[in-house]
Short mmCIF file of C-alpha atoms in Angstrom, two decimals:
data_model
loop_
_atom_site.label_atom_id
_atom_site.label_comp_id
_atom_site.label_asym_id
_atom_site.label_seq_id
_atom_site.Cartn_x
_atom_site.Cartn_y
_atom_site.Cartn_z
CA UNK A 1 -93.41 68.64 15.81
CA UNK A 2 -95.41 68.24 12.49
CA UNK A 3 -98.60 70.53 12.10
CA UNK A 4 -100.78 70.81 9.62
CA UNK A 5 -102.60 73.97 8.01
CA UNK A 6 -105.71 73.50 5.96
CA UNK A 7 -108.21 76.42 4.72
CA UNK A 8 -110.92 77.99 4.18
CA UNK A 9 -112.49 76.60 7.05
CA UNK A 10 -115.54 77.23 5.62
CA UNK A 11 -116.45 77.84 1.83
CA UNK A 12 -119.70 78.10 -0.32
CA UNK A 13 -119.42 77.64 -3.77
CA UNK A 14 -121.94 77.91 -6.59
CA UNK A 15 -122.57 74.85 -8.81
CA UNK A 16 -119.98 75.25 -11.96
CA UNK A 17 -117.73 77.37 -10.44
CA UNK A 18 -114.08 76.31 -9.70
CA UNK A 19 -112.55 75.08 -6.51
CA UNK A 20 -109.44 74.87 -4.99
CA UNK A 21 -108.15 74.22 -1.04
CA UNK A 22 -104.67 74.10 -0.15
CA UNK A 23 -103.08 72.13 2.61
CA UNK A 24 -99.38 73.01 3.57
CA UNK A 25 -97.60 71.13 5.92
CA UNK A 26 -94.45 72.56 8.85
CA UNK A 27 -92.08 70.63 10.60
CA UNK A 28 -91.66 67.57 8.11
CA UNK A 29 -90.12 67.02 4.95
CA UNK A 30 -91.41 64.10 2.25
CA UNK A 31 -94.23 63.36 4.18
CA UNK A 32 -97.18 60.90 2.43
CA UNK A 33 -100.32 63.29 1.98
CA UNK A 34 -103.80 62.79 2.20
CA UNK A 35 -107.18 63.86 0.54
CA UNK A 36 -110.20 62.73 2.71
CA UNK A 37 -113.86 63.21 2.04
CA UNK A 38 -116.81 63.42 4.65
CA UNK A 39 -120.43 63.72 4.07
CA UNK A 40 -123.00 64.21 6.85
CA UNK A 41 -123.08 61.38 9.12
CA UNK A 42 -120.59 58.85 7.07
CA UNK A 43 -117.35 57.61 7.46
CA UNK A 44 -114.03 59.45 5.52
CA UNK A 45 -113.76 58.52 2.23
CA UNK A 46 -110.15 58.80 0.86
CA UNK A 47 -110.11 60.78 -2.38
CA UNK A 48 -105.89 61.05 -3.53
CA UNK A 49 -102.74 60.67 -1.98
CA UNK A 50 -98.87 61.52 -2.59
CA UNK A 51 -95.91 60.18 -1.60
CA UNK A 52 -93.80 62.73 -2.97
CA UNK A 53 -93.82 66.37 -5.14
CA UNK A 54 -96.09 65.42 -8.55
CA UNK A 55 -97.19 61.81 -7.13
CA UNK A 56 -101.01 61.65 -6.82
CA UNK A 57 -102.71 58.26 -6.89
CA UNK A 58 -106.20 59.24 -6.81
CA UNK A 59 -108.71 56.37 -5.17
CA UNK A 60 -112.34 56.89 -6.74
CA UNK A 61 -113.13 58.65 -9.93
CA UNK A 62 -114.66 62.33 -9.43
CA UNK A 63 -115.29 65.30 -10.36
CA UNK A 64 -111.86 66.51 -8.34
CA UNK A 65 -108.13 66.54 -8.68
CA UNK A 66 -105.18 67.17 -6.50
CA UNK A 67 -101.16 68.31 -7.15
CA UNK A 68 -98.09 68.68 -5.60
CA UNK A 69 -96.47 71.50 -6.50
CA UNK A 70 -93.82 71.53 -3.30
CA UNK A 71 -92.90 68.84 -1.03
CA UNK A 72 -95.14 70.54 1.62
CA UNK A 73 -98.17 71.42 -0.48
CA UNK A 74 -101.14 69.61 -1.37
CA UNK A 75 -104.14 71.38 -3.44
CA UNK A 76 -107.32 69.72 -4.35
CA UNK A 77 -108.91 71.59 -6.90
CA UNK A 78 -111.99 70.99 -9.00
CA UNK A 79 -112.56 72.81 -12.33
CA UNK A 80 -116.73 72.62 -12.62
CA UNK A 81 -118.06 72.21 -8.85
CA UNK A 82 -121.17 69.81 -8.55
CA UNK A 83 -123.65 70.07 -5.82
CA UNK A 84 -122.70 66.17 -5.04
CA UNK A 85 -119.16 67.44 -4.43
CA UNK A 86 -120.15 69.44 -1.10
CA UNK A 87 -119.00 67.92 2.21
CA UNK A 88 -116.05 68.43 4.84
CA UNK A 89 -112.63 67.86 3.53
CA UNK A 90 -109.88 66.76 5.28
CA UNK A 91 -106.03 67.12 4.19
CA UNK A 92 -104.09 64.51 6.61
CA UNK A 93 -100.17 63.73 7.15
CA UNK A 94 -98.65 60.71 8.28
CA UNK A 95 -96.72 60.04 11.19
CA UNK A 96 -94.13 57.90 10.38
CA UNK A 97 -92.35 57.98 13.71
CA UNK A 98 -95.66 56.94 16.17
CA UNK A 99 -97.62 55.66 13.39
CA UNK A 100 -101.21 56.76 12.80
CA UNK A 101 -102.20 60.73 11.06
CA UNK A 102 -102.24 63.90 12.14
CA UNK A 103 -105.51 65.27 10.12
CA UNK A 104 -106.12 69.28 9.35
CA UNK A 105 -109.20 70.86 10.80
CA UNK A 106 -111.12 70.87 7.85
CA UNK A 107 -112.97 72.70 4.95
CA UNK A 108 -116.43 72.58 4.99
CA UNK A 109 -117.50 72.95 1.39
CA UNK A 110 -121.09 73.42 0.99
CA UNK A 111 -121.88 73.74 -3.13
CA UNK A 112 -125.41 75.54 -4.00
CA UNK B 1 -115.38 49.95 -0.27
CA UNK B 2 -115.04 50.83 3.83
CA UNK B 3 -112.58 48.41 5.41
CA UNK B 4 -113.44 49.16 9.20
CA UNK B 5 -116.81 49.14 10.45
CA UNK B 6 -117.93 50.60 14.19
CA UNK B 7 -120.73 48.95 16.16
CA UNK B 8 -122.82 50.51 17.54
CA UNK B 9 -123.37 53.66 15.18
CA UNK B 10 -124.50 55.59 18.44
CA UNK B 11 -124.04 55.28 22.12
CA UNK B 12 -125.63 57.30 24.52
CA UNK B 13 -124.01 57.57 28.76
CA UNK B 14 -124.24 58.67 31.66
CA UNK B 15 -120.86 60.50 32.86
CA UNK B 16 -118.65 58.19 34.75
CA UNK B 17 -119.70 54.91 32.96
CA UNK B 18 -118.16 53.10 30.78
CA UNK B 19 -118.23 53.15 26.83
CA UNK B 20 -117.09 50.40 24.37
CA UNK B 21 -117.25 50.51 20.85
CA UNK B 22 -116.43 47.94 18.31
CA UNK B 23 -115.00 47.55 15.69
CA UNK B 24 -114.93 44.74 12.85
CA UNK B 25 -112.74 44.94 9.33
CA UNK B 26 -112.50 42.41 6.24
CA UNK B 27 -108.92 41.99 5.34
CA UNK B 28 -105.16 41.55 6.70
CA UNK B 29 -103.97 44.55 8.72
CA UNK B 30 -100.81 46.22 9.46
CA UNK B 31 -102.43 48.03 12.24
CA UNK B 32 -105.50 49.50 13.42
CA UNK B 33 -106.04 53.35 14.65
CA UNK B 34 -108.78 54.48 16.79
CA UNK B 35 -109.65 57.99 15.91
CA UNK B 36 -111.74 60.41 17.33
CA UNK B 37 -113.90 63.37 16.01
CA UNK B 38 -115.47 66.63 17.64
CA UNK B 39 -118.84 67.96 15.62
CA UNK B 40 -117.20 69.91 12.39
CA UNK B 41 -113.49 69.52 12.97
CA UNK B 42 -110.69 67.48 12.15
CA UNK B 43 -109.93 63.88 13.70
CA UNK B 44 -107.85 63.35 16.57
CA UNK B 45 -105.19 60.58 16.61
CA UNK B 46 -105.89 58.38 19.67
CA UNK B 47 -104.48 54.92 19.81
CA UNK B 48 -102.37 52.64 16.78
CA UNK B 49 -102.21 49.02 17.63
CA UNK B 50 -100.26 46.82 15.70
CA UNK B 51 -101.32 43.33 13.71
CA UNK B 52 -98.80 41.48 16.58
CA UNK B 53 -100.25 43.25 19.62
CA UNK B 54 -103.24 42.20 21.74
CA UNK B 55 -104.06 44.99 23.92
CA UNK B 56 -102.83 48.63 24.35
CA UNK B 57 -103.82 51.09 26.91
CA UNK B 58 -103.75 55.14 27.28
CA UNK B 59 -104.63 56.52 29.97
CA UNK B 60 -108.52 55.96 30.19
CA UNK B 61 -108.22 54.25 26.54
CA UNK B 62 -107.80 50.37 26.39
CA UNK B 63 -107.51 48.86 22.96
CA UNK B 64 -107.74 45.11 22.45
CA UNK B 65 -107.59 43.61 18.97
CA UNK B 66 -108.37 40.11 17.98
CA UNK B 67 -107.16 39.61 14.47
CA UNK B 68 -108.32 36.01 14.21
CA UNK B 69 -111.88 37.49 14.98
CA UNK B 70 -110.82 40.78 13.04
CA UNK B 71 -112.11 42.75 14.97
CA UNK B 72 -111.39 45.50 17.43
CA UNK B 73 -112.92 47.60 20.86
CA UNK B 74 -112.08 50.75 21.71
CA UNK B 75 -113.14 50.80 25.70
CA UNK B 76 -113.24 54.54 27.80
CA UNK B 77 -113.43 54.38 31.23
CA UNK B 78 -115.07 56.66 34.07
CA UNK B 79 -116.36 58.78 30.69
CA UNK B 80 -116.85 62.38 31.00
CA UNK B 81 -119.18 64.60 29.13
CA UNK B 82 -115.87 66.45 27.26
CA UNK B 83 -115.96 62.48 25.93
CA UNK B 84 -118.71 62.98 23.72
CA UNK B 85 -117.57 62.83 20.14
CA UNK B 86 -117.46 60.53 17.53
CA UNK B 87 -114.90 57.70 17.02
CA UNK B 88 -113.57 55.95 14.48
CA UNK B 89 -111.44 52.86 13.83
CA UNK B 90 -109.05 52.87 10.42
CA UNK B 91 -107.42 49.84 8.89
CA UNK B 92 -104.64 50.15 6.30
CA UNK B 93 -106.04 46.45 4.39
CA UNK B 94 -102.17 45.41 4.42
CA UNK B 95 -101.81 48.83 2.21
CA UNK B 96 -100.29 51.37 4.93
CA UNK B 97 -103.45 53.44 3.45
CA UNK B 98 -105.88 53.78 5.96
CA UNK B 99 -109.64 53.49 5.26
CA UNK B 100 -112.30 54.78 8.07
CA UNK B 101 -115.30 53.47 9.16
CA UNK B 102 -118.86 55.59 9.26
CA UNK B 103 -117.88 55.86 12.97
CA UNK B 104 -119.92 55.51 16.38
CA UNK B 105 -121.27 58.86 18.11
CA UNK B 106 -120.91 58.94 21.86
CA UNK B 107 -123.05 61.40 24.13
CA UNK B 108 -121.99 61.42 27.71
CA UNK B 109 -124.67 63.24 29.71
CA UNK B 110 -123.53 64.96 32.73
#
């Protein structure tokens, strides 16, 4: 079955600082990817995905970017952190077979 | 812009009632996925229905979707309090990319 690993569960970052969160991916192989985006109390907001190693389509302009290094990899990383950039991140994988995505647990980033 | 809204934004019960949730979208839909969320972690998968199919059951979950309407309810019978969470509907716009609604909290009191 596909899983999906996602960390830091947790992170606080100081404003300016870099970021980066890596989601890696078992029991799958070209699977689309997923960057989502939650603040407090609102929906997901979907920040990049891939369909393949090096193919990011990113959704909204921001202060973040993502890459593909391997087939199972996905990093979101930020160069300059911005206190509007804190929230709970989610890395999620589709499920081709049943439909619908299996999401990580999270990384609740929390910029000061 | 959010493609899938949920009505109501919060919905408080008593265990062993019933809880429906709602939700409406703007455009033409592959399918539509009810999710659901426990406080700080990831979403849980619970339900696809596709643009040709009226109504879909799991277990305590029934689905119905009216795409003439465009719109969707997520029903949960005989709730229990492990129920309480909050769910969301996603819509892939005709794009196979979902996009999530802000989502409706359930509490089920005990």
């Amino acid at each position: 079955s596909q899983t999906i690993h996602q960390w830091p569960a947790t992170l606080v970052q100081p404003v300016g600082s870099p970021l980066s969160l890596e989601c890696t991916v078992e029991g799958t192989s070209n699977p689309n990817l997923y960057w989502y985006r939650q603040a407090a109390g609102r929906g997901l907001q979907l920040l990049f995905y891939s369909i393949g190693i090096d193919q990011i389509s990113s959704e909204v302009p921001q202060n973040l970017s993502a890459s593909r290094p391997q087939d199972r990899q996905f990093i979101l990383s930020s160069k300059k952190l911005l206190l509007s950039d804190s929230g709970f991140y989610l890395c999620a994988l589709e499920e081709p077979r049943q439909g619908g995505y299996t999401f990580g647990s999270g990384t609740r980033l929390t910029v000061v | 812009s959010q493609q899938g809204e949920e009505d109501p934004q919060a919905l408080s019960i008593q265990e062993g009632e019933n809880a429906t949730m709602n939700c409406s979208y703007k455009t033409s839909i592959n399918n539509l996925q009810w999710y659901r969320q426990n406080s700080g972690r990831g979403l849980v998968h619970l339900i696809l229905i596709r643009s040709n199919e009226r109504e879909k059951h799991s277990g305590r979950l029934r689905v119905t979707l009216d795409t003439s309407k465009k719109s969707s309810s997520l029903l949960i019978t005989a709730s229990r309090a492990a129920d309480t969470a909050s769910y969301f509907c996603a819509t892939d716009g005709g794009s196979y990319i979902p996009t999530f609604g802000r989502g409706t909290s359930l509490i089920v009191h005990p």
